[in-house]
Each structure stands twice: as C-alpha cells, then as structure tokens.
mmCIF file of C-alpha atoms in Angstrom:
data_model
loop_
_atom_site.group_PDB
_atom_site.id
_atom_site.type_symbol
_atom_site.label_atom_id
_atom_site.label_comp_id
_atom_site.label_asym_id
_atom_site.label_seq_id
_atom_site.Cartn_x
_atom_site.Cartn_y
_atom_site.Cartn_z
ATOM 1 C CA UNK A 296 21.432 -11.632 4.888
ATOM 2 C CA UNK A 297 21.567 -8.154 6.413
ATOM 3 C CA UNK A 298 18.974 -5.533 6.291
ATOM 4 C CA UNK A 299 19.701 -2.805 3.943
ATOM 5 C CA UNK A 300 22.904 -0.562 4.913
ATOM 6 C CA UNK A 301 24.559 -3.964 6.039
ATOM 7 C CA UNK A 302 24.137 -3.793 9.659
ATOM 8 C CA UNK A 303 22.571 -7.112 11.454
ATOM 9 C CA UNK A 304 19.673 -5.836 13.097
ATOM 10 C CA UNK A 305 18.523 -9.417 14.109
ATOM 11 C CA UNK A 306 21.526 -10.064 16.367
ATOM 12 C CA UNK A 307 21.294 -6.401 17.927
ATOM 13 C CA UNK A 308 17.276 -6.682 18.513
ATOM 14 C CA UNK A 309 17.643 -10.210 18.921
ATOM 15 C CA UNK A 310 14.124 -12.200 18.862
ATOM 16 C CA UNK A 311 14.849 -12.755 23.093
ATOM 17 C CA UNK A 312 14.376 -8.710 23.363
ATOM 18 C CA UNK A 313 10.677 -9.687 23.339
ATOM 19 C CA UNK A 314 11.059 -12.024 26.504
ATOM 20 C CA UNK A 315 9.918 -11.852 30.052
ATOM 21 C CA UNK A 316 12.587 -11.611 32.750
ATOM 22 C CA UNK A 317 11.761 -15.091 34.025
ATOM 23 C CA UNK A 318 12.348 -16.594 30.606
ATOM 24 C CA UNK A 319 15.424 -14.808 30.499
ATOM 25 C CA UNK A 320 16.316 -15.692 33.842
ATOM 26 C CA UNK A 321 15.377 -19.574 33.782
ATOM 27 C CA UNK A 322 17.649 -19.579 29.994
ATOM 28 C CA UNK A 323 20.900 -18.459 31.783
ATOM 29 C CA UNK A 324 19.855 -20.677 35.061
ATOM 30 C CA UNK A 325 19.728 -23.533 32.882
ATOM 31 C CA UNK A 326 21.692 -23.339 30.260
ATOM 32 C CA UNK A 327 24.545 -21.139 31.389
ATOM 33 C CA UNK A 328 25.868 -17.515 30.574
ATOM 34 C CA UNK A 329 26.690 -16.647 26.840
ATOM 35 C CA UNK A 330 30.067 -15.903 25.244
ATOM 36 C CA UNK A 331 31.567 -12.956 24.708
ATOM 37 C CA UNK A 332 29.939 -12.654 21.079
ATOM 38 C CA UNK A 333 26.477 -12.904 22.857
ATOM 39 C CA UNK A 334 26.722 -10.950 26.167
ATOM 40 C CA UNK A 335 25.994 -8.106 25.016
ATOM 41 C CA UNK A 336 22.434 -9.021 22.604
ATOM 42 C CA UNK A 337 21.971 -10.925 25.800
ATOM 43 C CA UNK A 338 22.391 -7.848 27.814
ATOM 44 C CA UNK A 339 20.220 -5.659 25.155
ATOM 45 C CA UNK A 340 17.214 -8.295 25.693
ATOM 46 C CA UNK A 341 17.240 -8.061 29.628
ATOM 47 C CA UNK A 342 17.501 -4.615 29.615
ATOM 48 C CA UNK A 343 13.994 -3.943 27.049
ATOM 49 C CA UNK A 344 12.589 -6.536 29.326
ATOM 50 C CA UNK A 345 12.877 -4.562 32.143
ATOM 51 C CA UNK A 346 11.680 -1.299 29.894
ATOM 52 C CA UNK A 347 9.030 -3.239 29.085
ATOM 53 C CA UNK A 348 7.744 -5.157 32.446
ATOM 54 C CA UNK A 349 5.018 -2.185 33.196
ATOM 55 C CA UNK A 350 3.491 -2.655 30.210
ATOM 56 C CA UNK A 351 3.453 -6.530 30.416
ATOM 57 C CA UNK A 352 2.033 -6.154 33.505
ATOM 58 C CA UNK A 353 -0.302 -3.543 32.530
ATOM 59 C CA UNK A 354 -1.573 -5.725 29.488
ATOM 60 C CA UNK A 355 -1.660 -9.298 31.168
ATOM 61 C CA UNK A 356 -4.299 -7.385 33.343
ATOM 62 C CA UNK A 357 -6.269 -6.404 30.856
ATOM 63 C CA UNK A 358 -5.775 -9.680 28.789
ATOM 64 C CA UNK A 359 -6.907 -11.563 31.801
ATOM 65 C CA UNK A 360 -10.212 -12.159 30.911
ATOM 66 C CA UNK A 361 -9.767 -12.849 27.475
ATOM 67 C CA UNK A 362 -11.662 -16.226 26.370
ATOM 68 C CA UNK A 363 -10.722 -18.875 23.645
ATOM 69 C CA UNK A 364 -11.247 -17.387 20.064
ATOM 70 C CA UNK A 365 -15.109 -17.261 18.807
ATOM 71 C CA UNK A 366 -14.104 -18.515 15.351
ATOM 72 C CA UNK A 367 -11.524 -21.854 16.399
ATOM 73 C CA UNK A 368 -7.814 -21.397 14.727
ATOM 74 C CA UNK A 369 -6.342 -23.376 11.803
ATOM 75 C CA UNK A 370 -2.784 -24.873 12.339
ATOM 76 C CA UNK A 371 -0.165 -25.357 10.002
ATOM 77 C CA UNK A 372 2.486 -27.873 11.255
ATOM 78 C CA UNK A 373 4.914 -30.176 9.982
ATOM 79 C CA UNK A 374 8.581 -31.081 10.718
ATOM 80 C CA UNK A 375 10.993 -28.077 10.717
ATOM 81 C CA UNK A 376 11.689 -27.445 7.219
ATOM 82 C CA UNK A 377 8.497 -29.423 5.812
ATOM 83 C CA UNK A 378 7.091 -26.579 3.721
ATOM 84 C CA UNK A 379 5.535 -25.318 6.809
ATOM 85 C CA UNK A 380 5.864 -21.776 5.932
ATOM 86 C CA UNK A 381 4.958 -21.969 2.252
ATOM 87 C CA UNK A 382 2.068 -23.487 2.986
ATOM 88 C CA UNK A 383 1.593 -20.792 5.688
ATOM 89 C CA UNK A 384 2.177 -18.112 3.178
ATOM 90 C CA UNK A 385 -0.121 -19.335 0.449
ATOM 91 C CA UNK A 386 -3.147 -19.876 2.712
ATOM 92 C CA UNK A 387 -2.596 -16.344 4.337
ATOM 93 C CA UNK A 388 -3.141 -14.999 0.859
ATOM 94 C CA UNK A 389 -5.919 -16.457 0.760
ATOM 95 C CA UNK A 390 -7.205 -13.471 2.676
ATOM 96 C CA UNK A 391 -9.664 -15.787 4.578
ATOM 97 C CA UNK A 392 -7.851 -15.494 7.584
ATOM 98 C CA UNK A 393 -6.466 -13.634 10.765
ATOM 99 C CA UNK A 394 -2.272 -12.879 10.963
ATOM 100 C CA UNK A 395 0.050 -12.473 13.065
ATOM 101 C CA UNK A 396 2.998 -10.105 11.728
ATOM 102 C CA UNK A 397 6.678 -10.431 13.053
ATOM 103 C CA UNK A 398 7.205 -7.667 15.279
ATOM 104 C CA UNK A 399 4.180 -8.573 16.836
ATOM 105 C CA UNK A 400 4.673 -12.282 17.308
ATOM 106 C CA UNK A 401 7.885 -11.047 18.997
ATOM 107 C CA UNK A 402 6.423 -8.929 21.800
ATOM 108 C CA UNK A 403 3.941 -11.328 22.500
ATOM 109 C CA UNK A 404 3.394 -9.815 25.896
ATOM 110 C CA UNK A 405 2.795 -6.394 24.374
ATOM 111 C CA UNK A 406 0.625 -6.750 21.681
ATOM 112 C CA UNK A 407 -1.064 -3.975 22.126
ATOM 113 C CA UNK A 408 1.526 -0.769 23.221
ATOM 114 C CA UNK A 409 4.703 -1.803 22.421
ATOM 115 C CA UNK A 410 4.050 -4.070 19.608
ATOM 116 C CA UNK A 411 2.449 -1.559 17.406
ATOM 117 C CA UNK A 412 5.024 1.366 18.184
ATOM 118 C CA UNK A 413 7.877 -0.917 17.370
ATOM 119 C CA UNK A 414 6.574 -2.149 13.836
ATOM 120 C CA UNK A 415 7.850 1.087 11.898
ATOM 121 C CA UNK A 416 10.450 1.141 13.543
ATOM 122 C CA UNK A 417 11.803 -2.384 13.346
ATOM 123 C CA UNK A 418 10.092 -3.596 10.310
ATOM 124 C CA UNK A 419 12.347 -1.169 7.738
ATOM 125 C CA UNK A 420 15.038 -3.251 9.234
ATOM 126 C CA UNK A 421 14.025 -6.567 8.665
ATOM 127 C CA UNK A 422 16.214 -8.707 6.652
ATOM 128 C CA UNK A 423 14.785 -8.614 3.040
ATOM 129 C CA UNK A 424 14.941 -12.186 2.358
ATOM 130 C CA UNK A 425 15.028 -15.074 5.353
ATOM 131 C CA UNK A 426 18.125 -16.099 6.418
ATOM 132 C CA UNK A 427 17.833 -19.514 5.773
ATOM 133 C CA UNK A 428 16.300 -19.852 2.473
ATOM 134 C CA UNK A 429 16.398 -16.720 0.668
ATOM 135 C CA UNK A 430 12.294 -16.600 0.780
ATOM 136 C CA UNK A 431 11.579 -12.631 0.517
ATOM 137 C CA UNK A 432 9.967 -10.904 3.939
ATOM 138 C CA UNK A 433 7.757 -8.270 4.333
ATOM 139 C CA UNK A 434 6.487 -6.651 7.386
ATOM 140 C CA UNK A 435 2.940 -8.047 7.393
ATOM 141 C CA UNK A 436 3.700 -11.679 6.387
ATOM 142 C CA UNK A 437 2.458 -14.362 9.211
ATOM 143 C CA UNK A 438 5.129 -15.564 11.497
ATOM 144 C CA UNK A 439 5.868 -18.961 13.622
ATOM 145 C CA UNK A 440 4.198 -19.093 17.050
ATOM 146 C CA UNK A 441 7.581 -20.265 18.308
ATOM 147 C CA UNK A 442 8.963 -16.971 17.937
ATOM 148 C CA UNK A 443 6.414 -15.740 20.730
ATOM 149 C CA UNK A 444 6.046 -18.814 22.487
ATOM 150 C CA UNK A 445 9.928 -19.043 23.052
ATOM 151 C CA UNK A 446 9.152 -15.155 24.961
ATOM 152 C CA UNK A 447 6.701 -16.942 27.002
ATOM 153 C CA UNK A 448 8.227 -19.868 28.739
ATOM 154 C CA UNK A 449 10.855 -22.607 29.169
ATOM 155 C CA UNK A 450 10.038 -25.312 27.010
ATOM 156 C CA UNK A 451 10.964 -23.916 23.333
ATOM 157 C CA UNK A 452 12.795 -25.861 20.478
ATOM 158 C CA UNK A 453 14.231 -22.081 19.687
ATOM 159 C CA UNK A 454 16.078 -22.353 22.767
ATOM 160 C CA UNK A 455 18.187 -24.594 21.282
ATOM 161 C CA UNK A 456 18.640 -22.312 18.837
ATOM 162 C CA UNK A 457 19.193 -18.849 21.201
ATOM 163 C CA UNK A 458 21.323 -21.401 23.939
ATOM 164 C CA UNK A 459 22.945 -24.337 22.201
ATOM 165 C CA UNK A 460 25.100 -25.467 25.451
ATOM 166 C CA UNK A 461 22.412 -28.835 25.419
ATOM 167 C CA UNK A 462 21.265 -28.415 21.918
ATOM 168 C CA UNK A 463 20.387 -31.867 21.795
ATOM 169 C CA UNK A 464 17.728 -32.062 24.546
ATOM 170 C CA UNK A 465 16.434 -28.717 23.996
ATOM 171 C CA UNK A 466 15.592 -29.630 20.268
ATOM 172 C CA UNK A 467 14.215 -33.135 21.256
ATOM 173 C CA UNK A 468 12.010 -31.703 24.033
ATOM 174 C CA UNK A 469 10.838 -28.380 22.104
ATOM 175 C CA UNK A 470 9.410 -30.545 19.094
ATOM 176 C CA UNK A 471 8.400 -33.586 20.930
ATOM 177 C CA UNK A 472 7.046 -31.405 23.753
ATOM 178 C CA UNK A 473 8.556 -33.481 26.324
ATOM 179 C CA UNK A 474 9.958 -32.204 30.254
ATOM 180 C CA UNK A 475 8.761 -31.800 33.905
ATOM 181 C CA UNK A 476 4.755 -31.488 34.118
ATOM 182 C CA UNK A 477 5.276 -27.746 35.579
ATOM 183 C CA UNK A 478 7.213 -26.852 32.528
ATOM 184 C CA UNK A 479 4.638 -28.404 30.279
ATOM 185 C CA UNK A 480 1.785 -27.049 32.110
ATOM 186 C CA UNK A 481 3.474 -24.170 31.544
ATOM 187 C CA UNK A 482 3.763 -24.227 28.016
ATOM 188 C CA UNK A 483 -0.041 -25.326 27.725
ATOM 189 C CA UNK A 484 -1.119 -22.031 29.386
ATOM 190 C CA UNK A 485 1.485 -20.077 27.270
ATOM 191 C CA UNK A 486 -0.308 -21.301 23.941
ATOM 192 C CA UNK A 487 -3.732 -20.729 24.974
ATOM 193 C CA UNK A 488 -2.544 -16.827 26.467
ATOM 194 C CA UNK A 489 -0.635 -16.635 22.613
ATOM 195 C CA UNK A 490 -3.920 -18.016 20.644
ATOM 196 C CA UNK A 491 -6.174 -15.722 22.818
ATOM 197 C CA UNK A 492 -3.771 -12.544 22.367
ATOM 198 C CA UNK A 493 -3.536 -12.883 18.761
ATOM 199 C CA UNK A 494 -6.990 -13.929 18.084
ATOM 200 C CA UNK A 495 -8.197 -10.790 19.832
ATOM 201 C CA UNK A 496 -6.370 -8.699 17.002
ATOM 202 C CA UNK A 497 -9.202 -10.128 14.284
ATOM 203 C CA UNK A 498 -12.024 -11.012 15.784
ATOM 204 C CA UNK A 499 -14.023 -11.412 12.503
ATOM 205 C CA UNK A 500 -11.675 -14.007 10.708
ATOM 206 C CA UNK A 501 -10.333 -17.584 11.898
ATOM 207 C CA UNK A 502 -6.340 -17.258 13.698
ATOM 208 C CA UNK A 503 -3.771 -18.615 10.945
ATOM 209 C CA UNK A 504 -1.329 -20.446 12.842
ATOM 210 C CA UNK A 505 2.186 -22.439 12.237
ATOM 211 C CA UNK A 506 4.365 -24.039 14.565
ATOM 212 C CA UNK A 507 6.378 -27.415 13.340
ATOM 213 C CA UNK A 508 6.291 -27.962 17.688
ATOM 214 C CA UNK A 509 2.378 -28.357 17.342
ATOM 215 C CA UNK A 510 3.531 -31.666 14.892
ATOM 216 C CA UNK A 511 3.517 -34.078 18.028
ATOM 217 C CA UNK A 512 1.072 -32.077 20.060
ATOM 218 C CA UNK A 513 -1.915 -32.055 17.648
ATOM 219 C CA UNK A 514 -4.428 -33.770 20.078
ATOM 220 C CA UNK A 515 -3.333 -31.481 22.759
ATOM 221 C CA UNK A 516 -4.219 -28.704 20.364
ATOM 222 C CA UNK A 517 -7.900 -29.848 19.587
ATOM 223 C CA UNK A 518 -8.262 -29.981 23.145
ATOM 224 C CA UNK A 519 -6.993 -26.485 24.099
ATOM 225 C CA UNK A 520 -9.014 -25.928 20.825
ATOM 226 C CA UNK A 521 -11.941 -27.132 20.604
ATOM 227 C CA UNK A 522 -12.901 -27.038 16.819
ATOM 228 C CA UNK A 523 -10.005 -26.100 15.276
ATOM 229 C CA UNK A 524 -8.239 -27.754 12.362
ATOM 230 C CA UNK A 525 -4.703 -28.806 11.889
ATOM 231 C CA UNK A 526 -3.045 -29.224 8.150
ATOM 232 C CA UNK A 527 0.196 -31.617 8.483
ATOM 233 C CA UNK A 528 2.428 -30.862 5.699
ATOM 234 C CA UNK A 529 5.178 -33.493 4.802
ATOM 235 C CA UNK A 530 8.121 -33.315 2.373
ATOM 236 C CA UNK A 531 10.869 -35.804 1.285
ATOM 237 C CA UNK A 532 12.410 -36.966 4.231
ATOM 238 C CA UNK A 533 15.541 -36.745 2.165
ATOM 239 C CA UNK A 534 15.005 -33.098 1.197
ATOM 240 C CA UNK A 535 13.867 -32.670 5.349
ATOM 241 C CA UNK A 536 17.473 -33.932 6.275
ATOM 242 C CA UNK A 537 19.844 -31.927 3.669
ATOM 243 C CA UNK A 538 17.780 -28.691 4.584
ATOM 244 C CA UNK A 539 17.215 -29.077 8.504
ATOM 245 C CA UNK A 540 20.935 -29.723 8.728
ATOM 246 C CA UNK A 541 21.352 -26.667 6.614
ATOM 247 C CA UNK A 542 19.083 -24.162 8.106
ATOM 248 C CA UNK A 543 20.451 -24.794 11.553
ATOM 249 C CA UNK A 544 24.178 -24.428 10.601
ATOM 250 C CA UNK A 545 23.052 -20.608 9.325
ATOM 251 C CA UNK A 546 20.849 -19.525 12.639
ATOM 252 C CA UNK A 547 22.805 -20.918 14.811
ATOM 253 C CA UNK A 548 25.681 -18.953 13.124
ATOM 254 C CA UNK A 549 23.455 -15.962 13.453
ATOM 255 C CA UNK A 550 21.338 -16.533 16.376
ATOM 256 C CA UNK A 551 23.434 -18.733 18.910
ATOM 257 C CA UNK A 552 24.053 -16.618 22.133
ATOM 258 C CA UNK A 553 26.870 -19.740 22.585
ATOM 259 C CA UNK A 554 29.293 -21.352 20.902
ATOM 260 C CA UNK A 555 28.179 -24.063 18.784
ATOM 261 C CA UNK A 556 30.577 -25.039 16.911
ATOM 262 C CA UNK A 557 30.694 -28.682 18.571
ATOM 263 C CA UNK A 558 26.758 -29.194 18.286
ATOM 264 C CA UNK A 559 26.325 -32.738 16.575
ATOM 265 C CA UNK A 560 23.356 -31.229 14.446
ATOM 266 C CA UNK A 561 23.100 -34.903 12.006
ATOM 267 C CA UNK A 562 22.904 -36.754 15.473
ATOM 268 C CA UNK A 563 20.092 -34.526 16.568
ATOM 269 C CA UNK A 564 18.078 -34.787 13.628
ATOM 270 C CA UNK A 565 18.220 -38.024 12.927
ATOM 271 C CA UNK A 566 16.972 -39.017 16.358
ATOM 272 C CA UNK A 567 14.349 -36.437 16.501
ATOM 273 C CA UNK A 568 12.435 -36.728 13.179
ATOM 274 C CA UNK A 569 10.979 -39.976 13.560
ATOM 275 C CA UNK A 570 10.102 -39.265 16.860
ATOM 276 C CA UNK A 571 8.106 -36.413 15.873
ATOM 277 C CA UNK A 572 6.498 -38.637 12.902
ATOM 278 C CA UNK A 573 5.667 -41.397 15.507
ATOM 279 C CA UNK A 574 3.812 -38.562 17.506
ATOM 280 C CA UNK A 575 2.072 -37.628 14.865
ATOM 281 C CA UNK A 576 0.512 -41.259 13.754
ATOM 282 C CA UNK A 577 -0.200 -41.834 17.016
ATOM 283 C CA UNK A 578 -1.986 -38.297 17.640
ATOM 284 C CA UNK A 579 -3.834 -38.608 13.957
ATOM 285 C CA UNK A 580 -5.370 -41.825 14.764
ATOM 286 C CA UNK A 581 -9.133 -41.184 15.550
ATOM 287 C CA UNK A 582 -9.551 -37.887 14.847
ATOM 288 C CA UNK A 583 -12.813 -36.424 13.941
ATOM 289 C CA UNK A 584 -13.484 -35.816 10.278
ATOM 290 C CA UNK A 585 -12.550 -32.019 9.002
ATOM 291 C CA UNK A 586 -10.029 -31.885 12.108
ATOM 292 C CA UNK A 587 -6.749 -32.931 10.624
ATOM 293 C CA UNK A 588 -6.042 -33.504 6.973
ATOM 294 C CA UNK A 589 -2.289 -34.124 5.216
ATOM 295 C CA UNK A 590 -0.757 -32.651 2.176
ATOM 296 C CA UNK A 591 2.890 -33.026 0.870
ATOM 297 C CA UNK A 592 4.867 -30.327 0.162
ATOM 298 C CA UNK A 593 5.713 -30.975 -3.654
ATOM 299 C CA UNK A 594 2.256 -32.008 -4.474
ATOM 300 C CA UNK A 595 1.924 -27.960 -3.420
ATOM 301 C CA UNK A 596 4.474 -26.934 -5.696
ATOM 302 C CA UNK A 597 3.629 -29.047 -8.749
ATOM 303 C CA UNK A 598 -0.390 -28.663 -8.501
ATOM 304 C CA UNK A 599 -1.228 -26.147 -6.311
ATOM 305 C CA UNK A 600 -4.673 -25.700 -7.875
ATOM 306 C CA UNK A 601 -5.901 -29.513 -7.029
ATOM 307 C CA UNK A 602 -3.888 -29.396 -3.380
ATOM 308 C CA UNK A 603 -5.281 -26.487 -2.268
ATOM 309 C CA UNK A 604 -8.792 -27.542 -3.585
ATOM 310 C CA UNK A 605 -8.965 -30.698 -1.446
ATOM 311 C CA UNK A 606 -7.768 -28.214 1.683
ATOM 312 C CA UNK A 607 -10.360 -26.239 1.133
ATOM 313 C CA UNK A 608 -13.100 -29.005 0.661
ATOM 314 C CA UNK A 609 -11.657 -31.338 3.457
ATOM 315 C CA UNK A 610 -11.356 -28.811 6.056
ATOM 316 C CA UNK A 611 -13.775 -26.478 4.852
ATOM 317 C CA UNK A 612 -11.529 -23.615 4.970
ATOM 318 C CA UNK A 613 -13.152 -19.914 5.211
ATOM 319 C CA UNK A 614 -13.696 -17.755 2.330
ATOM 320 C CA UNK A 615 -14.907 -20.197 -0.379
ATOM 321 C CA UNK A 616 -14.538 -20.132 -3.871
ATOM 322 C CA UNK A 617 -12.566 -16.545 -3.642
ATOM 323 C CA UNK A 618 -10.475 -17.009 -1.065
ATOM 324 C CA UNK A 619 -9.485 -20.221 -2.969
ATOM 325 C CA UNK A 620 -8.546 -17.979 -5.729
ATOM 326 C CA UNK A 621 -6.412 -15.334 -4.196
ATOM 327 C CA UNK A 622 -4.404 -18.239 -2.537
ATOM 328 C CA UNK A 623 -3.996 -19.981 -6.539
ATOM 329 C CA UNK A 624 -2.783 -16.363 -7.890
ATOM 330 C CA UNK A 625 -0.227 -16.236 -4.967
ATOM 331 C CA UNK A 626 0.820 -19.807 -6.163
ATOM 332 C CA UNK A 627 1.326 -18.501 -9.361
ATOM 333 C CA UNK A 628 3.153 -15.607 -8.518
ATOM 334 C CA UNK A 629 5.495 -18.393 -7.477
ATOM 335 C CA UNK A 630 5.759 -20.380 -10.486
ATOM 336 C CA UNK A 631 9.546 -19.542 -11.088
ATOM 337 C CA UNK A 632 10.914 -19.685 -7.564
ATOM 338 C CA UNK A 633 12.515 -23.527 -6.428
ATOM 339 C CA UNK A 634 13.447 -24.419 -3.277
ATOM 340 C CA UNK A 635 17.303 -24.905 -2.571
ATOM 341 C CA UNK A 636 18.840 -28.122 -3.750
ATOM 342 C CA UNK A 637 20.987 -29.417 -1.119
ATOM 343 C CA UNK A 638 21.732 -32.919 -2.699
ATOM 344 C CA UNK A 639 22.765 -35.995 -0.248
ATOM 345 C CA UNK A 640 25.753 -38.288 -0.797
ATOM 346 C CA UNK A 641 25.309 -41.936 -1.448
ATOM 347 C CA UNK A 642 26.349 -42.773 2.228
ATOM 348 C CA UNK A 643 23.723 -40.153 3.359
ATOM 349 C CA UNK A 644 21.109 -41.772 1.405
ATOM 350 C CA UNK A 645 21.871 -44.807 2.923
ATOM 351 C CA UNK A 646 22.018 -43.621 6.317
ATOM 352 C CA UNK A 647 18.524 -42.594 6.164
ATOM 353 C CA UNK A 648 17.504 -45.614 4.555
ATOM 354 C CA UNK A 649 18.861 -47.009 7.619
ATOM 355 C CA UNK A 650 17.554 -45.140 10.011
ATOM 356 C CA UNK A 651 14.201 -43.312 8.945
ATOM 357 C CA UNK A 652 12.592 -46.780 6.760
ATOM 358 C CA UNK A 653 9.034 -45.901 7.881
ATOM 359 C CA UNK A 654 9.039 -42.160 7.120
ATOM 360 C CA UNK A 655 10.682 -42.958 3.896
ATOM 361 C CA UNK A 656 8.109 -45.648 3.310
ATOM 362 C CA UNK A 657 4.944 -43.429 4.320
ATOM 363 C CA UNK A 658 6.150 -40.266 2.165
ATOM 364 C CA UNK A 659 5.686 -42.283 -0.803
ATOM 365 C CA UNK A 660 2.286 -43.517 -0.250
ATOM 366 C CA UNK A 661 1.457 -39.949 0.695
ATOM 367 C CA UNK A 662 2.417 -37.960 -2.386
ATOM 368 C CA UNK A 663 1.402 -37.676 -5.997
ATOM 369 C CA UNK A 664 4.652 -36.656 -6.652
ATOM 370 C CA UNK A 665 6.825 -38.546 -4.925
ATOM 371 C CA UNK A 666 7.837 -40.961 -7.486
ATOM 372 C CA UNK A 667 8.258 -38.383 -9.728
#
C-alpha cells in the first residue's frame, strides 16, 4: 500500500538509495541493467550515493575504531516468513533492548548525519501498513539487518529481490550464505561493521537483531559474536510455503528493478527451505546452553504468556520480570489481529509432503500447537 496522498514513496526512495557505489556498481555488473520501469529509481539511488560518498567516507573514519558491542546482541532468525518479525516486534516491546529504526537501517553507512536528517523527512512517508502483510509501521519499529546489509555488499538474498535477472541463485546464496570466499569474507566484515554501527547507537542495552539470512549462519554468528544469543522461530512449513510464495509475488511487483514476470518463485522455494533447515540442524548441534533456543510461531500466538516465559528463562533475556510484562501487554494488544490465510490445494499439500518430509516431520514435534 501507498503512503498517504497515494504516491509510492518506496519505489522513488527505493531501499538501494542507501547503497555504496560499489554495491551499486557490482549489482548492474552482475546482474545486468534494469528496465525501463526501474532506470530511473535505479538512477535516483546512484545519484544519493554519490551525494552521500563524503559523508560515508567521513563516518567509516570515524567508525573505524569501533569494537564489538560491550553487551553481545540477541538474534531473531527463522525462514523468510517464519514469524520472524512478530517475534521481533514483541521482544522490542519489551523495552529491554537496543533498535534499529528503518530509515536508519537503510543508510547504514550514515548512521550518524544523514540517517538522522532523513528520518522526518522520510518516515511521514512510510507506507502505513507493510506491503506484504498488512502489519501496521511506524517510524521507530526495529527493522531487518538485510535491509542495511544489502547497502553493504554483494552477497544479499534482497538482491534477488532489487535484481531478479538470476533470482534463483541470488535467493539460494543470500539465505544459505553460499559464493566465492572474497564475497563471503566480505559479507562477514559487513555484519560485524552493521552490529558495531548500530550497537554504538545504545550503548546501555543489548542490539535486537533479525535477519531470516542469519538462519544457516548461526555458528558463524556466535563466532563474530562472542556471547550472543540466537532465537530460531519456526512456523508450519505449509503456512511458510503459501506465504513466501505470496510475499515475493507483491515485492517483487513493487521492488523488482527487472522484469520478473518469468521468475519460477515455487521452484525456488521449494529447493531453498530445506536447505536452510538442514543448515540450521547442523549449526544447532553443540551449542552452548543459553546460546540458541527454538520457539514456533503459533505457540506465540496462542500462549504468548508461557512462550515468552521460557525465552526469557532459557536465554536469560534482559529486563526481567518487567520487561517480560511490557512484551505480554504488546501480545495482547494483538489478541484480535490473524495472520493471512493463504490456504494450499490438495496437490500443494502433497507436493510438500513430497518434498519437505523432514521439516514437516520436525514442526510437529516442535510445537504445542501444531496438532491443533
């Protein structure tokens, strides 16, 4: 949906106007120019990357000796379309933790000049509710890493989303983290340089963090993280399929700098999602206790109270026995919203049952409500 007065602000200020000129550059080297419809928010992003190159320059030097967060971050991953950013939401209102806001997760280089001029301006503009789920916005909610991290490098799973000439591979290698070492080495120093940035905003308060391309990487985080704490949330494979498959057909309507009408998104999905499930097993195994806990996401919506308890005493999440509170009485704010049904056919259900047996089989030994 449109901001108010009807105009599409998100395809005019595209999420790319935060970019460097190299990411820019490497996209269109890669993944060739965009059509028609997206040369000119293509054009609008290089040119407020050039605006903006003396600041990013003037701000990577002073971010340059910036050290890894005093209080370690909590991450919040999970499959796109998992529950990821309810969960996200409710344990931000908690109040227990540190943010990051749009506009600011946007301009990651700028987090300081730029970012902070742009929010009044840009924020008023914002689309009230998300375009893919009707979820309301607001300026200071926390937003996706990926937003930023896509600004910051080559190896993004929103690149797929921005440049959908190779959909296929850029989805598979932005959630399973896969591509040449200099690209991944890359992307390692881009997520430390994010955390670091962000953390340095609230020093006094653990960084809240979501990314569903952290799902296969959650070792890799501990170790760029020493300390921190990772919540997997996992829904319905089912419900994952019908709404991943939905979702994408609306932002890549909206977002796509290229045509993408002939992007096999089923074919995509199917092949990724266990993939990213098998990362995850294989990650999870041995981790230290209080690292890494899972929930699923209707256990959240049908007893919040008792899910978010067992968060808090498993991970032992900041704030106590208030901060446990203020994320309940968000919960309950809740109580009449439902996510969207977007029901399967027979020969759907049995196409998963065919190809996703083991996720299907480990949801249900996962959730209290899954036989429900």
């Amino acid at each position: 949906m449109p901001a108010e007065g009807g105009f599409p602000w998100h395809r005019a200020f595209h999420p790319l106007c935060g970019a460097d000129p190299l990411t820019l550059a490497s996209l269109v080297a890669r993944r060739g120019a965009p059509s028609l419809r997206g040369a000119p928010t293509l054009a609008v992003a290089a040119l407020m990357s050039l605006m903006r190159a003396p600041f990013t320059l003037a701000e990577a030097a002073l971010d340059a000796g910036l050290g890894d967060p005093a209080q370690p971050p909590v991450f919040v991953v999970g499959h796109p379309r998992s529950g990821t950013t309810h969960l996200h939401n409710v344990l931000a209102a908690s109040g227990a933790f540190g943010l990051v806001p749009p506009v600011i997760a946007t301009l990651p280089w700028e987090r300081r000049s730029i970012g902070p001029l742009m929010r009044p301006l840009v924020e008023p503009r914002l689309p009230a509710t998300r375009l893919i789920d009707g979820v309301a916005m607001h300026g200071e909610d926390p937003t996706e890493d990926e937003i930023g991290l896509a600004n910051m490098g080559p190896l993004s799973y929103f690149h797929a989303l921005y440049f959908p000439s190779r959909f296929a591979e850029d989805w598979e290698e932005g959630l399973l983290q896969e591509g040449p070492p200099r690209r991944q080495a890359r992307r390692a120093r881009a997520i430390r340089g994010y955390v670091r940035r962000m953390a340095a905003r609230s020093p006094g308060a653990p960084l809240l963090l979501k990314n569903p391309a952290y799902t296969a990487q959650v070792p890799q985080l501990l170790r760029l993280f020493p300390g921190a704490r990772v919540i997997h949330i996992r829904r319905d494979p089912r419900a994952v399929f019908a709404s991943t498959r939905r979702s994408l057909r609306i932002v890549l309507s909206e977002m796509a700098l290229q045509d993408w009408r002939e992007v096999d998104i089923e074919a995509a999905v199917l092949r990724t999602y266990p993939q990213v499930m098998a990362r995850l097993r294989e990650g999870a195994e041995g981790l230290p206790e209080g690292a890494f806990t899972e929930v699923a996401f209707e256990d959240l919506v049908a007893d919040p109270a008792a899910t978010l308890e067992g968060l808090w005493h498993r991970l032992a999440l900041p704030g106590g026995a208030e901060a446990l509170g203020r994320a309940r009485a968000y919960c309950e704010s809740l109580s009449s919203f439902r996510p969207s049904d977007n029901p399967l056919t027979p020969s759907e259900e049995a196409l998963l049952r065919r190809r996703w047996p083991r996720e299907l089989a480990d949801y249900g030994t996962l959730s209290a409500a899954a036989g429900e």
